[in-house]
Coordinates of C-alpha atoms and ligand atoms in Angstrom, one line a residue:
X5 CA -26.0 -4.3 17.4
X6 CA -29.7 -3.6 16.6
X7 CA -31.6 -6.2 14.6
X8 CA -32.2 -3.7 12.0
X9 CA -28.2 -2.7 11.2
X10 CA -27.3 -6.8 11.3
X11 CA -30.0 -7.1 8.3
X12 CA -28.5 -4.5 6.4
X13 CA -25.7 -5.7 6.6
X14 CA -26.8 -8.9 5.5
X15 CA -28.4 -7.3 2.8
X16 CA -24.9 -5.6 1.8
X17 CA -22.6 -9.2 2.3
X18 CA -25.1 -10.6 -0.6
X19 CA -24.1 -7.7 -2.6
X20 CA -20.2 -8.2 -1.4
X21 CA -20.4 -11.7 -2.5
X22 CA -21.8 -11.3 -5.9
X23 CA -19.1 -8.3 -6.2
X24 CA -16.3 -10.8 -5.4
X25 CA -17.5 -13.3 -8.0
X26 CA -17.4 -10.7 -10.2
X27 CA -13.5 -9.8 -9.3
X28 CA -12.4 -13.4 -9.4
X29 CA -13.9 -13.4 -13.0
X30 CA -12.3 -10.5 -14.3
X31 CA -9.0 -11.1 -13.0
X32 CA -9.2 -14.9 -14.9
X33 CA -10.2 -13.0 -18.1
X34 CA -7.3 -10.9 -18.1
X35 CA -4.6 -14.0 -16.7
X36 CA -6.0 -17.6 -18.0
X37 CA -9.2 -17.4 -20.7
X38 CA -8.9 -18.9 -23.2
X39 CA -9.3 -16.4 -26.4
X40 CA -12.2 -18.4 -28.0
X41 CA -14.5 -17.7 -24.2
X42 CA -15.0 -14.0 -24.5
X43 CA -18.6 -14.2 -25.5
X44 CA -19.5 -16.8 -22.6
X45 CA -17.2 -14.6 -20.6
X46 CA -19.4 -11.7 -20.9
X47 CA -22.8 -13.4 -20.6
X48 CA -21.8 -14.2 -17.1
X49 CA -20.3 -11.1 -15.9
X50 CA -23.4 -9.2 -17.2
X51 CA -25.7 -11.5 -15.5
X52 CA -24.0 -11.2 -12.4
X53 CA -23.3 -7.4 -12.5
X54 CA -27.0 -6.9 -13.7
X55 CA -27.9 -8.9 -10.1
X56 CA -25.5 -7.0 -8.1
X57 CA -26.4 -3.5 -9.8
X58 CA -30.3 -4.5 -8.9
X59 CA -29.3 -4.6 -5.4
X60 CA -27.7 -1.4 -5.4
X61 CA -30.7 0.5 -6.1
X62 CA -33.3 -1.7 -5.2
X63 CA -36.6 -1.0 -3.1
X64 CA -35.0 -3.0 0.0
X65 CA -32.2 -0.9 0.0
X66 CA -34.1 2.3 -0.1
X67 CA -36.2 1.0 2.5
X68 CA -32.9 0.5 4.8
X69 CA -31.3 4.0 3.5
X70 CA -34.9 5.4 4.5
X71 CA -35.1 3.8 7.8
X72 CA -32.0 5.2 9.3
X73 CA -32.0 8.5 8.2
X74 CA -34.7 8.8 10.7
X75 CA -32.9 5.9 13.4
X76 CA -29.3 6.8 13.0
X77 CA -29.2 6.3 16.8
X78 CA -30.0 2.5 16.2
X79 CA -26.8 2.1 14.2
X80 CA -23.1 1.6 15.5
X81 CA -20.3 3.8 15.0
X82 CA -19.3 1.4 11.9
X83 CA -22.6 0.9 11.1
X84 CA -23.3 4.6 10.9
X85 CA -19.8 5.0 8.3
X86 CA -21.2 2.0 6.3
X87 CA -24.9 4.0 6.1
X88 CA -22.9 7.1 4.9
X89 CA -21.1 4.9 2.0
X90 CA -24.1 3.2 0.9
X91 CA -26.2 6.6 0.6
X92 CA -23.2 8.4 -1.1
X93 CA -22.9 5.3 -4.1
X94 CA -27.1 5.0 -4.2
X95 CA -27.3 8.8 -4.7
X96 CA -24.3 8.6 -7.3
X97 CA -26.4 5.3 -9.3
X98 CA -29.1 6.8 -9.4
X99 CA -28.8 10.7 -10.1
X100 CA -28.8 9.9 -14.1
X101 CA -32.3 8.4 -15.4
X102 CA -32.0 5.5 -16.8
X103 CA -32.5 6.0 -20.7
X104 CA -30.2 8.5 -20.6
X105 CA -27.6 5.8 -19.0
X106 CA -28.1 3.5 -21.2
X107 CA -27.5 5.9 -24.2
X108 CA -24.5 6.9 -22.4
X109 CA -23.1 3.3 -22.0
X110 CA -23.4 2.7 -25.9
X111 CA -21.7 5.7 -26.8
X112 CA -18.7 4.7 -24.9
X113 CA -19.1 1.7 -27.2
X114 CA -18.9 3.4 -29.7
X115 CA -16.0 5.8 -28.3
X116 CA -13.9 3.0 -27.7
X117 CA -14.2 1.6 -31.1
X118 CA -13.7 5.0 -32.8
X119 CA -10.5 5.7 -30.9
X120 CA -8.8 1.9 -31.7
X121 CA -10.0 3.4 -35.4
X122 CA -8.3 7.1 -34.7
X123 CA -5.1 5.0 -33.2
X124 CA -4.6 2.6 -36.5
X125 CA -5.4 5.9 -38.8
X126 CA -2.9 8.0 -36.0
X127 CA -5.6 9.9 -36.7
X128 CA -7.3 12.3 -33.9
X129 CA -10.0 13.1 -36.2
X130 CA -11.4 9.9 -36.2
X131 CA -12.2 9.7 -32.9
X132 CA -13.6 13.6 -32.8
X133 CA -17.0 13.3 -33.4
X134 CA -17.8 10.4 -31.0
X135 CA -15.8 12.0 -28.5
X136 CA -17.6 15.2 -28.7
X137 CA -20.8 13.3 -28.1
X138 CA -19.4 12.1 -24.9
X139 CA -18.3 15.2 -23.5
X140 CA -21.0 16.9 -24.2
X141 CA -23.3 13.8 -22.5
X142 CA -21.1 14.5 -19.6
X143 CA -21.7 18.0 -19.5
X144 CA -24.8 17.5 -19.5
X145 CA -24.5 14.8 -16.2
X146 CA -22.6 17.1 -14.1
X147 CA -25.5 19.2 -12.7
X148 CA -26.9 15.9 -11.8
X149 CA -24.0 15.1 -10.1
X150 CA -23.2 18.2 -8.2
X151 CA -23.4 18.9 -5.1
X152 CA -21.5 22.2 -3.6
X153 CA -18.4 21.8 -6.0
X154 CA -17.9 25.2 -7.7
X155 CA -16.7 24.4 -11.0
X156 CA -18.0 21.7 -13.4
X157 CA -14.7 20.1 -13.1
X158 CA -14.7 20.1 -9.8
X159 CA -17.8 17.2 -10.0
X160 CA -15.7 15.1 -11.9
X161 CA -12.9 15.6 -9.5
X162 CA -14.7 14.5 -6.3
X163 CA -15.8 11.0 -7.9
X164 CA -12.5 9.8 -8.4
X165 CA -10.6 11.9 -5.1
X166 CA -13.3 12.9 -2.6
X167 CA -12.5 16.5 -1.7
X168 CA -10.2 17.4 -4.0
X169 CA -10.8 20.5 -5.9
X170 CA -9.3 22.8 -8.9
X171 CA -8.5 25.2 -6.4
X172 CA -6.0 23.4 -4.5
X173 CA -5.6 21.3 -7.6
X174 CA -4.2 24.5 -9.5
X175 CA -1.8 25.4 -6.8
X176 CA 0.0 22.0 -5.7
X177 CA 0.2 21.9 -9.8
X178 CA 1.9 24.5 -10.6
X179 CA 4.5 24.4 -7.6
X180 CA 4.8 20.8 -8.8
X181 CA 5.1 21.8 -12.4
X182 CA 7.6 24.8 -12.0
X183 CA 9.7 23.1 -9.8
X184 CA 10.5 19.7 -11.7
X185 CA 10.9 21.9 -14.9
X186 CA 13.6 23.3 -12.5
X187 CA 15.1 20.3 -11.4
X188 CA 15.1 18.8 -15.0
X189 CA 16.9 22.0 -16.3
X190 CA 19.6 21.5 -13.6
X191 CA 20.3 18.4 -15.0
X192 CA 20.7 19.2 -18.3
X193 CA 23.1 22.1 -17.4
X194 CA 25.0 20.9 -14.6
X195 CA 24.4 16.7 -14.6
X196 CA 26.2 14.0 -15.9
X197 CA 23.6 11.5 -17.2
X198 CA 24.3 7.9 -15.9
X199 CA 25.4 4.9 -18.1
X200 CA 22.2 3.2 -19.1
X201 CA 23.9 0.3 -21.7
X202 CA 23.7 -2.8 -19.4
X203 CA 20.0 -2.1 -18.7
X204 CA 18.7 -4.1 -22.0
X205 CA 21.2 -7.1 -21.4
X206 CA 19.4 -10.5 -21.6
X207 CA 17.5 -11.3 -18.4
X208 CA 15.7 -15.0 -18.8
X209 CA 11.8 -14.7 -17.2
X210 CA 12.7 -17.4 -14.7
X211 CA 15.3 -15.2 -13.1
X212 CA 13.2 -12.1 -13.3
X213 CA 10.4 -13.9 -11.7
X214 CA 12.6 -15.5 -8.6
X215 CA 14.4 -12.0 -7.4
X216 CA 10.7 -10.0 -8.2
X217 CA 8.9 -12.6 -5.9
X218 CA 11.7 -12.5 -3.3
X219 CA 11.7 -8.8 -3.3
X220 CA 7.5 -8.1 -3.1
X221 CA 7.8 -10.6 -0.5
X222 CA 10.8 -9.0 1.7
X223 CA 8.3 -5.6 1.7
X224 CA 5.6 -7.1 3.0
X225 CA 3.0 -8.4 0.3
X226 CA 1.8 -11.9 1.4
X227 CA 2.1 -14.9 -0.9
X228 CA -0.1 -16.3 1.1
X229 CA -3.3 -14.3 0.8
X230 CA -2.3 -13.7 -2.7
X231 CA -0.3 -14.5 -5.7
X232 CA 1.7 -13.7 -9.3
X233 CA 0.6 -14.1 -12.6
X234 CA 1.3 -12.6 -16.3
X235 CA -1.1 -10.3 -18.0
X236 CA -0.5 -7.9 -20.9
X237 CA -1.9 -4.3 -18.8
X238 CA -0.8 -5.0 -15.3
X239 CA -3.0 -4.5 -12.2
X240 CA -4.2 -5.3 -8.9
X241 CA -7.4 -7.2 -8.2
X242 CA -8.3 -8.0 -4.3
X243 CA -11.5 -10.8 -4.0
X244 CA -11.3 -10.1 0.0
X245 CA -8.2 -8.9 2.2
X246 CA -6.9 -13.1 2.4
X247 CA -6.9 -12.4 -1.7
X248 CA -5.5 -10.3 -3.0
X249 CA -4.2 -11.0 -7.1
X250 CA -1.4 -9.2 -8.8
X251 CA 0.0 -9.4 -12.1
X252 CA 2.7 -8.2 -14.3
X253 CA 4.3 -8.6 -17.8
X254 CA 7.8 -9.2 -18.4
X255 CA 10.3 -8.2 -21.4
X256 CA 13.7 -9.9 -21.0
X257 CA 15.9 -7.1 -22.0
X258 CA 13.7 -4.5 -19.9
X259 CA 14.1 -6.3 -16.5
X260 CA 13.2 -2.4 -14.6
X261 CA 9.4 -3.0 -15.9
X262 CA 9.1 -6.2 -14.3
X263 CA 11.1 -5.2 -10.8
X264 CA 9.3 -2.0 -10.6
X265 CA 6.0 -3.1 -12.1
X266 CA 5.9 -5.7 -9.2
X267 CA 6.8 -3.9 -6.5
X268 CA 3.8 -1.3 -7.6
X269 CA 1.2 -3.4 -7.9
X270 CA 2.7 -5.2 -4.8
X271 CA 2.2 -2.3 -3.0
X272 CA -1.5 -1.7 -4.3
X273 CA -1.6 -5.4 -2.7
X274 CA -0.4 -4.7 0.6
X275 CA -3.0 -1.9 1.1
X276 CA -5.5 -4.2 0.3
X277 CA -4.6 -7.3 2.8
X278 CA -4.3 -5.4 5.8
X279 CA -7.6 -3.7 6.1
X280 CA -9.4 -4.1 9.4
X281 CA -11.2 -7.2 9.0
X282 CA -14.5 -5.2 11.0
X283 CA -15.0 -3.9 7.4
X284 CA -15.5 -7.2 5.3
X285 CA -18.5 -8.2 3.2
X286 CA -19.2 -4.1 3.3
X287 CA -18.4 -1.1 0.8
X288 CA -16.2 -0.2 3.2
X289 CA -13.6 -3.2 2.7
X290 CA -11.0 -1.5 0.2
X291 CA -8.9 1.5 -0.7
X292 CA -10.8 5.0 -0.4
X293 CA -9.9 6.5 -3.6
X294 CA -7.5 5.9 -6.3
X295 CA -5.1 8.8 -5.1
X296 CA -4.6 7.0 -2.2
X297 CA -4.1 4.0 -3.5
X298 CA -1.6 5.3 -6.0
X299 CA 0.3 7.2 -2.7
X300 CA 0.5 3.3 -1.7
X301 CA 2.1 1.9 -5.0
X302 CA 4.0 4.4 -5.4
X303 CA 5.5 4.4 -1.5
X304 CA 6.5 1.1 -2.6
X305 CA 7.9 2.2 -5.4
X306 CA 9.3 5.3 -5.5
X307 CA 9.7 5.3 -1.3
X308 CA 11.5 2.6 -1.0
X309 CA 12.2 0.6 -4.1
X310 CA 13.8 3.7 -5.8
X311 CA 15.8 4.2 -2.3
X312 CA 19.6 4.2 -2.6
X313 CA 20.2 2.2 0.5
X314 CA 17.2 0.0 -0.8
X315 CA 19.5 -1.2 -3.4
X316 CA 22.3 -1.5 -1.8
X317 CA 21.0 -4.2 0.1
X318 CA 19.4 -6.1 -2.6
X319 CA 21.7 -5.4 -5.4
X320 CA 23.7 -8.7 -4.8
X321 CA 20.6 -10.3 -4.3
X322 CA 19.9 -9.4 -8.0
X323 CA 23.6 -10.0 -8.9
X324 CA 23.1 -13.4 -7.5
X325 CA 19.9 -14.4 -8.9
X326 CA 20.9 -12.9 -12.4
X327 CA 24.0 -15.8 -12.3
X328 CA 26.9 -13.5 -13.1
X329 CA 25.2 -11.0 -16.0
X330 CA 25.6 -7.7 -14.4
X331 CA 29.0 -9.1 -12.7
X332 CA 31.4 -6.4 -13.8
X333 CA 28.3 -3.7 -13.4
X334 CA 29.3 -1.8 -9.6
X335 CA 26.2 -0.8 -7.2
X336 CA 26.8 3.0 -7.9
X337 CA 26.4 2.4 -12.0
X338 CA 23.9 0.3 -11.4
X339 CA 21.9 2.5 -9.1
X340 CA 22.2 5.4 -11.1
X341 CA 21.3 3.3 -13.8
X342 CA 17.8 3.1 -12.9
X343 CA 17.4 6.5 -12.7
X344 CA 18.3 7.9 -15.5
X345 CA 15.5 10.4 -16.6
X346 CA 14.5 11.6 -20.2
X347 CA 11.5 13.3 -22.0
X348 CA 9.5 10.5 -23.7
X349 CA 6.0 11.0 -25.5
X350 CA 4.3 7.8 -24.0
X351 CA 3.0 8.4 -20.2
X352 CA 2.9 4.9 -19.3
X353 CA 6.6 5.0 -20.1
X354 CA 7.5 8.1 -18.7
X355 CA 10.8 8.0 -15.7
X356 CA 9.7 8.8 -12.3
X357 CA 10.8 12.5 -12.6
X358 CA 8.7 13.0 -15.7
X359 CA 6.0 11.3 -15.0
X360 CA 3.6 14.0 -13.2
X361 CA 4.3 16.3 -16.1
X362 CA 2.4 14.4 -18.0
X363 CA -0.4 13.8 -15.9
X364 CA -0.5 18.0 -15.1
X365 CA -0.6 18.8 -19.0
X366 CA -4.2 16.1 -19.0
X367 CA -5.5 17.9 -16.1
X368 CA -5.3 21.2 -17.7
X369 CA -7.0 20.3 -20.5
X370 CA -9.5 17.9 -18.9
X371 CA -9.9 21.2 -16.7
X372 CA -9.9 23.5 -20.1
X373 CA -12.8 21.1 -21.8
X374 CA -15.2 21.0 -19.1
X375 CA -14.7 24.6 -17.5
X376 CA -13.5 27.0 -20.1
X377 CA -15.3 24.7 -23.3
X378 CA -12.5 24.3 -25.1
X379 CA -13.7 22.4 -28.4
X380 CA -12.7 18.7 -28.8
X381 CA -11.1 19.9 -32.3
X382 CA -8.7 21.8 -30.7
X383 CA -7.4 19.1 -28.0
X384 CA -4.6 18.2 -30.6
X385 CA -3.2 21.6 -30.9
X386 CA -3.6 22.1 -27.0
X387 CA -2.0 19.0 -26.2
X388 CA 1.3 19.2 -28.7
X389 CA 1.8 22.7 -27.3
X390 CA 2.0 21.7 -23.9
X391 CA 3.9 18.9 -24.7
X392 CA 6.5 21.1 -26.2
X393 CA 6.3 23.7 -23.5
X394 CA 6.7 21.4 -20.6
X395 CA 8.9 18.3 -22.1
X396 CA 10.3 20.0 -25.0
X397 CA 9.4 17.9 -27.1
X398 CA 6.2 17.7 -29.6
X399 CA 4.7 14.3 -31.0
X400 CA 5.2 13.4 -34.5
X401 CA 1.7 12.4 -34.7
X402 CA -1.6 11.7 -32.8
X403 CA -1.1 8.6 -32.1
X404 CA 2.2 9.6 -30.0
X405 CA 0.3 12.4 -28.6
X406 CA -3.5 12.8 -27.7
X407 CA -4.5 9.2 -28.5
X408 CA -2.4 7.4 -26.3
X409 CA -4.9 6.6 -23.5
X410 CA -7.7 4.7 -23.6
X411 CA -9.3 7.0 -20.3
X412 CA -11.2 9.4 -22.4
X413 CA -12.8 6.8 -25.0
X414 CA -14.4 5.4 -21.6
X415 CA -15.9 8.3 -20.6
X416 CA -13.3 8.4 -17.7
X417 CA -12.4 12.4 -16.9
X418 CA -11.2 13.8 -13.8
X419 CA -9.5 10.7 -12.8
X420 CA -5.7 11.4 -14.2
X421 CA -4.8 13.7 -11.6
X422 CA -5.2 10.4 -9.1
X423 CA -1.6 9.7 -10.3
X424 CA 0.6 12.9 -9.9
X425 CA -1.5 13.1 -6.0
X426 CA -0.6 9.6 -5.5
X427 CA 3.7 10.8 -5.7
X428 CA 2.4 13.8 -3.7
X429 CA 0.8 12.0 -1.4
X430 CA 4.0 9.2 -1.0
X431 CA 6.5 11.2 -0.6
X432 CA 4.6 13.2 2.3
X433 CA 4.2 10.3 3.6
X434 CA 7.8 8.6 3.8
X435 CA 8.7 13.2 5.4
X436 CA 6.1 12.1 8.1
X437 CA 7.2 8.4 8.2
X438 CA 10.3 9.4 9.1
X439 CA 9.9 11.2 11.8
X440 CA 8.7 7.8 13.5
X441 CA 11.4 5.4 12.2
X442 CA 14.7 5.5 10.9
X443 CA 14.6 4.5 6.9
X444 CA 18.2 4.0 7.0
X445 CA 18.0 1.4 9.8
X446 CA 15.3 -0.1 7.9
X447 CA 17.1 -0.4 4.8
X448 CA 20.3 -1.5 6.4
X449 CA 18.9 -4.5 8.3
X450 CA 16.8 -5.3 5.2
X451 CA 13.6 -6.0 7.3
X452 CA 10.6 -3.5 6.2
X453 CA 8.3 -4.9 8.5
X454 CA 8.3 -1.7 10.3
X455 CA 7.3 0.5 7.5
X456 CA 4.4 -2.1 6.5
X457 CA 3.1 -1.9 10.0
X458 CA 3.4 2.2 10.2
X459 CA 1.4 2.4 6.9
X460 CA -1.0 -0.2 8.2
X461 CA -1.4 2.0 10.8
X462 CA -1.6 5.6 9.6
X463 CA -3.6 4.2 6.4
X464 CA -4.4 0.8 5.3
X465 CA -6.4 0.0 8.0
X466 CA -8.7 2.5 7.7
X467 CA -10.6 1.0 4.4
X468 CA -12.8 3.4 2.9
X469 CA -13.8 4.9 6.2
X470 CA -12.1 8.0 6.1
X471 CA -12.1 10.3 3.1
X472 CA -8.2 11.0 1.3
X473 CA -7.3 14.4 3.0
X474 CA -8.3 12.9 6.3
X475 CA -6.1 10.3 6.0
X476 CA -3.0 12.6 5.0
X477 CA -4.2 15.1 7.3
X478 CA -3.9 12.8 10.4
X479 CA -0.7 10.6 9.2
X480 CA 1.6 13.6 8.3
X481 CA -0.3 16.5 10.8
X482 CA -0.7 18.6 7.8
X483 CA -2.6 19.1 4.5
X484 CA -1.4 17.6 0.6
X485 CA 2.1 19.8 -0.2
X486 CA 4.1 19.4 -3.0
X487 CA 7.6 20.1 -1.3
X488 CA 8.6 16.8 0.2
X489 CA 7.7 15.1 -4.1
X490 CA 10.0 17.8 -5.3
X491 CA 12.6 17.6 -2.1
X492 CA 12.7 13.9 -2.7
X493 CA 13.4 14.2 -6.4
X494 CA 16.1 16.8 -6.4
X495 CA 17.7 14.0 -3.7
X496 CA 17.4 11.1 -5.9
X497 CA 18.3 12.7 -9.4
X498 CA 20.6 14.8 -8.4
X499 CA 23.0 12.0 -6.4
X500 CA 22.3 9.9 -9.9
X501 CA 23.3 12.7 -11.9
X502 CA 26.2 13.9 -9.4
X503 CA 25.1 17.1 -8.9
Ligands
LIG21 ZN1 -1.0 1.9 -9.7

C-alpha cells in the first residue's frame, strides 16, 4: 500500500474512533442514563460530534480527496472504494452553506416541538406552519443536492437508497399495492380468520427474555460480540463488527412484540458482525443503505421467523420455557395465531401483510409534496383518503392519522420507502436463497447456520462497498421485483387463513 493511502486511512480511523464513541454514547442514553443526565449528556455528544464533523470537511481531508483524484493509481482496489465513499459523504456535507444549515437544524427544533404540540392537541394544524417551513427549506436544498436524478423526489430518494428512483419506485408500488389489496380481499371473502384469544395471556419478562435470547442466538446473532437490553423505541446500534447492541421492550400480555421485535433487530445485528473485517475503522464498515438493512431484519423476520416449519420446531421450545401457559394451545392455532392480519391505523403496529400499505400511501404523498406541490394543508385530507381507499378504514383524528411519525418533524423525507423495499428485497432473497439450500432441511434440523453463512456471503460481507441494486442484482441474478413479497404472502396468509 502507498504511504499516501495508509495516511488517509489513518486520518479516517481517527474519525472511526470518535464515531464509535459517539455510538456507545447514544446507545447508553437510550438503555442506562439516568433521567436527571440529559443536559451533561448532550454537552458531550455535541463536543464530540462537533470534532468528528470538523474532520469530515476539513482542509486535510480535502487535501487527500484532492490528491487522488489526480493519483487514483496510487490507491488499492479497497482504497479506491473507500476514496469513492469519502468524496460521495464530503460532497453531501458540504453542498448546503453553512448559515443556511444551521437555520435548517433549528427549525427541525422547532418542527419537533410543534408536532409533540399538534399530537397532544390531535391537532395537524399545529404542526402546519413549522412544517411548511421545512419543506419548503428542503425544496429549496434539493438543487444543491442533485445530481442526474430527474425528479425532485428522486434526490431525496437516492440519500437514503442509492439508485432508487420514482420510476421504478412507481411500478414495484403499484404491483405491490394492487396485489396485497388482492390478497387481503381474498381473505375477507373466502378466509377463516385464525383464533387470536390466547395471544394476550400472561407471559412473565423472565420467560420472554430466556426463549427470545435462545431464539436470536439459534439464528445466528452472537452474544458474544453483542448483547440485550430494554429501551422504550427499539433499535440496533453496532460500535464495530465484535459490538454490536440491540435492544427491545417487552409487554407481558403481547409476547409477539418482544419474539418478533428481537429477532428484527437481531437480524439488523447479524448484518453488522459479519462484515469483512478489511473494512474497519473506514466508512465502509456497515450496512449500505437502510433498504438493505431492512431486507436483513426483515429476512429474519418475515423469512424465517414467520416460517411455518420455523415454528414447528421452536414451538415446544416456547411451550417449555412458558412452563405450561399455552399447554392446551396446538402448533396449527398457534401458528396461525401469529398471523392473523387486520387493518390498523398505527404503522408501527401494522401485521406483516399490511404493513407496506402503509408505507406506499407516505410515499405517494412524500412523492405528491415535493414533485406535484401539493400544500402542507392539504396532507390531512390526502392522507385519510388514502387511508380509506387502501385499508378501508379512515382515522378518527390526526393524531391516528398524519401525525403518527416523528420522520417528517425531523426533516427526514424520502426515507419511508426503505421499509416496504426492505420486504421486497427479503423475500427475493429467501426465491434466490433457495435455489442454493433447502429451507425445509434447514428448518427441520433446527440449525440456521447455513442461511447466516449464504447471507454473509451474497450480502453482509460486502459493507458499504457495493451500492443496494448491486447487491440484489448479483445475489438473486436479477433486478428488485415485487412477485416473490406478494408470492410469499399469499403462502403464508392463505395457509393461516385456510384458503
Ligand atoms: Zn429495522
Amino acid at each position: 500500500m502507498h504511504q499516501k493511502e495508509k495516511e488517509f486511512r489513518d486520518y479516517l480511523k481517527e474519525i472511526a474512533l470518535l464515531n464509535e464513541v459517539l455510538s456507545l454514547l447514544g446507545w447508553d442514553t437510550s438503555t442506562g442514563m439516568p433521567k436527571e443526565a440529559t443536559s451533561f449528556r448532550s454537552e458531550v455528544k455535541g463536543y464530540i460530534s462537533g470534532k468528528a464533523f470538523e474532520m469530515s470537511i476539513s482542509e486535510k481531508l480535502v487535501s487527500f480527496l484532492t490528491y487522488f483524484e489526480e493519483h487514483t493509481d496510487e490507491l488499492s482496489k479497497d482504497g479506491l472504494l473507500l476514496f469513492e465513499k469519502v468524496k460521495e459523504n464530503y460532497e453531501l456535507n458540504n453542498k448546503i452553506p453553512v448559515e443556511q444549515y444551521t437555520e435548517y437544524a433549528k427549525l427541525i427544533t422547532k418542527a419537533e416541538d410543534a408536532w409533540h404540540q399538534g399530537r397532544l392537541a390531535k391537532d395537524f394544524k399545529r404542526f402546519e406552519p413549522v412544517l411548511e417551513q421545512c419543506i419548503s427549506m428542503i425544496r429549496s436544498f434539493i438543487p444543491l443536492w442533485q445530481k442526474d436524478e430527474k425528479t425532485p423526489y428522486d434526490v431525496l430518494l437516492n440519500k437514503h437508497e442509492p439508485g432508487m428512483t420514482t420510476e421504478k419506485l412507481d411500478i414495484l408500488f403499484s404491483e405491490l399495492r394492487n396485489g396485497l389489496i388482492d390478497i387481503r380481499k381474498t381473505l375477507e371473502e373466502k378466509g377463516t380468520p385464525p383464533r387470536t384469544d390466547f395471544l394476550t395471556r400472561h407471559v412473565p419478562k423472565y420467560q420472554q427474555d430466556k426463549f427470545v435470547r435462545e431464539i436470536a442466538r439459534k439464528i445466528g446473532y452472537d452474544f458474544n460480540k453483542g448483547r440485550l437490553d430494554d429501551t422504550t423505541h427499539p433499535f440496533m446500534q453496532e460500535l464495530n463488527r465484535n459490538d454490536v447492541r440491540i435492544t427491545t421492550r417487552w409487554n407481558e400480555h403481547d409476547f409477539k412484540m418482544a419474539v418478533f421485535g428481537v429477532i428484527h433487530e437481531a437480524g439488523h445485528g447479524i448484518y453488522e458482525q459479519n462484515i469483512d473485517a478489511k473494512f474497519d475503522y473506514t466508512p465502509l464498515t456497515n450496512g449500505t443503505s437502510t433498504g438493505i438493512h431492512e431486507s436483513q431484519s426483515l429476512f429474519y423476520e418475515m423469512m424465517i421467523g414467520s416460517d411455518k416449519d420455523f415454528w414447528r420446531e421452536n414451538y415446544s421450545l416456547f411451550q417449555s420455557i412458558t412452563e405450561g401457559t399455552f399447554d392446551d394451545i396446538d402448533f396449527d392455532t398457534f401458528y396461525k395465531g401469529l398471523h392473523h392480519s387486520q387493518s390498523s391505523f398505527i404503522r408501527i403496529e401494522a401485521d406483516t401483510l399490511t404493513y407496506p400499505l402503509h408505507i406506499i400511501i407516505r410515499y405517494e404523498i412524500e412523492k405528491m409534496l415535493f414533485n406535484d406541490n401539493l400544500p402542507v394543508s392539504e396532507l390531512p385530507r390526502v392522507w385519510n383518503e388514502k387511508y380509506e381507499e387502501y385499508l378501508g378504514i379512515i382515522p378518527k383524528d390526526d393524531l391516528e392519522g398524519v401525525l403518527q411519525d416523528v420522520h417528517w418533524s425531523g426533516g427526514l423525507f424520502g426515507y419511508f420507502p426503505s421499509y416496504a423495499l426492505g420486504y421486497m428485497y427479503a423475500a427475493q432473497l429467501r426465491h434466490a436463497m433457495e435455489k442454493d439450500l433447502c429451507m425445509k432441511d434447514v428448518f427441520k434440523q433446527d440449525v440456521y447456520l447455513p442461511i447466516r453463512e449464504w447471507l454473509t456471503h451474497h450480502i453482509h460481507q460486502y459493507g458499504s462497498s457495493k451500492k443496494p441494486n448491486e447487491l440484489i442484482l448479483n445475489a438473486t441474478g436479477e433486478p428488485l421485483s415485487s412477485k416473490y413479497l406478494l408470492d410469499r404472502q399469499r403462502e403464508i396468509y392463505f395457509d393461516v387463513y385456510d384458503i
